[in-house]
Amino acid sequence: MEREKIISEITRLKKEKDVIILAHFYTDPEVQDLADYIGDSLGLSQMAANTSAKIILFCGVKFMAETASIIAPGKKVLLPDPTSGCSLAESIKGSDVIAWKKKNPKGVVVSYVNTTAEVKAYTDICCTSANAIDVINSIPDGKKIFFIPDKNLASYVKIKTGKDIEIWNGDCCVHEYYDTKMVLDEVNKNPDAELLIHPESNCSHDPLIYKKPNSYILSTTGMIKRVGVSSAKRFLVVTEPGVIHRMKKLYPDKEFIPCDEYNECIQMRKITLEKMLISLRDEIHEVKVPEDIRLRAYPSIEKMLTLH
Ligand code: 13P
Ligand code: SF4
């Protein structure tokens, strides 16, 4: 089917079936263009919690659709490609968290939202890159914290909060690639550009980067907001390049330089218009978290959402 037909068919089915399309900033630009809401992990969770639509067509990866299913059990959550996973979420299992809790019965488990529903079931509180520092600061001093699964975000948060944090050795294959040397090479080529860095990046907790004037460590939404208030005209963007599509739409008079335009998340990019149409038309690839896991995972997400 040609592209225009696919788009009009998705639009028709959306109305007929009472659907909201949610898309992460890292999805393909043409997927973002069809979404009702484009956001970061926190914004997408908030949207899933508040929508009145019957079906959520979730254009992102599996842990995000699971989060939506945990928060909104009465909705049908569809993930257009059921194989769309995440290297970070898959780096830790529920049994790893149980083992830590056995050794640290008074400890607090903080899970980055990039975790499976099973891991969230053993989590005390979730966070995203947008609220990780606030979440850690909400934990009383003196408590040992297990921050899972992203080692780079954890290291950055540990520096910023000074809390007693044990770090799980997981990483995102997209952001781990952005090391200090690579980023500083791009900075040298673009000395006038403001530097926007996602905290999952390998370089985010290096003082050479976070202490640099004109450098900001931010979630994807944080980056977009920063562009809006900054007087800079050029921005060097250190994250998955999909977010630049949104930046260009909102700020067409500013210039955005991807640190690496080819460093795409292959999982997010599995979502295509064709797969969206098939999933919506046939109502297939539903993500439904089993009720016993959902009930145990829900409080950790709810606590995070009530902090905002
Ligand atoms: P945010 O959307 O929270 O910035 O996270 C980035 C990411 O890697 C999502 O998978
Ligand atoms: Fe996972 Fe990284 Fe892709 Fe986000 S960008 S979904 S953390 S692999």
Coordinates of C-alpha atoms in Angstrom, one line a residue, residues 24 28 30 37 43 51 55 58 71 108 114 117 134 136 153 215 217 232 239 274 276 278 290 302:
H24 CA 8.8 8.4 21.7
D28 CA 11.1 7.5 12.9
E30 CA 7.1 9.7 9.9
Y37 CA 1.5 13.0 21.6
G43 CA 5.6 12.3 29.4
T51 CA -5.9 9.4 28.4
I55 CA -6.8 1.9 22.7
F58 CA 2.4 2.7 21.6
I71 CA -0.8 2.3 34.7
V108 CA 15.8 1.0 48.4
N114 CA 13.8 1.3 31.2
A117 CA 7.5 -5.1 34.3
D134 CA 14.3 14.4 42.4
I136 CA 16.9 10.0 44.6
L153 CA 22.7 7.8 34.5
S215 CA 27.0 22.0 28.5
I217 CA 22.8 17.1 30.9
A232 CA 22.1 30.0 21.4
T239 CA 21.5 11.4 22.0
E274 CA 2.9 -0.4 7.9
M276 CA 1.1 0.6 13.0
I278 CA -1.6 -3.8 10.8
P290 CA -0.2 -10.2 34.1
E302 CA 2.6 5.6 40.9

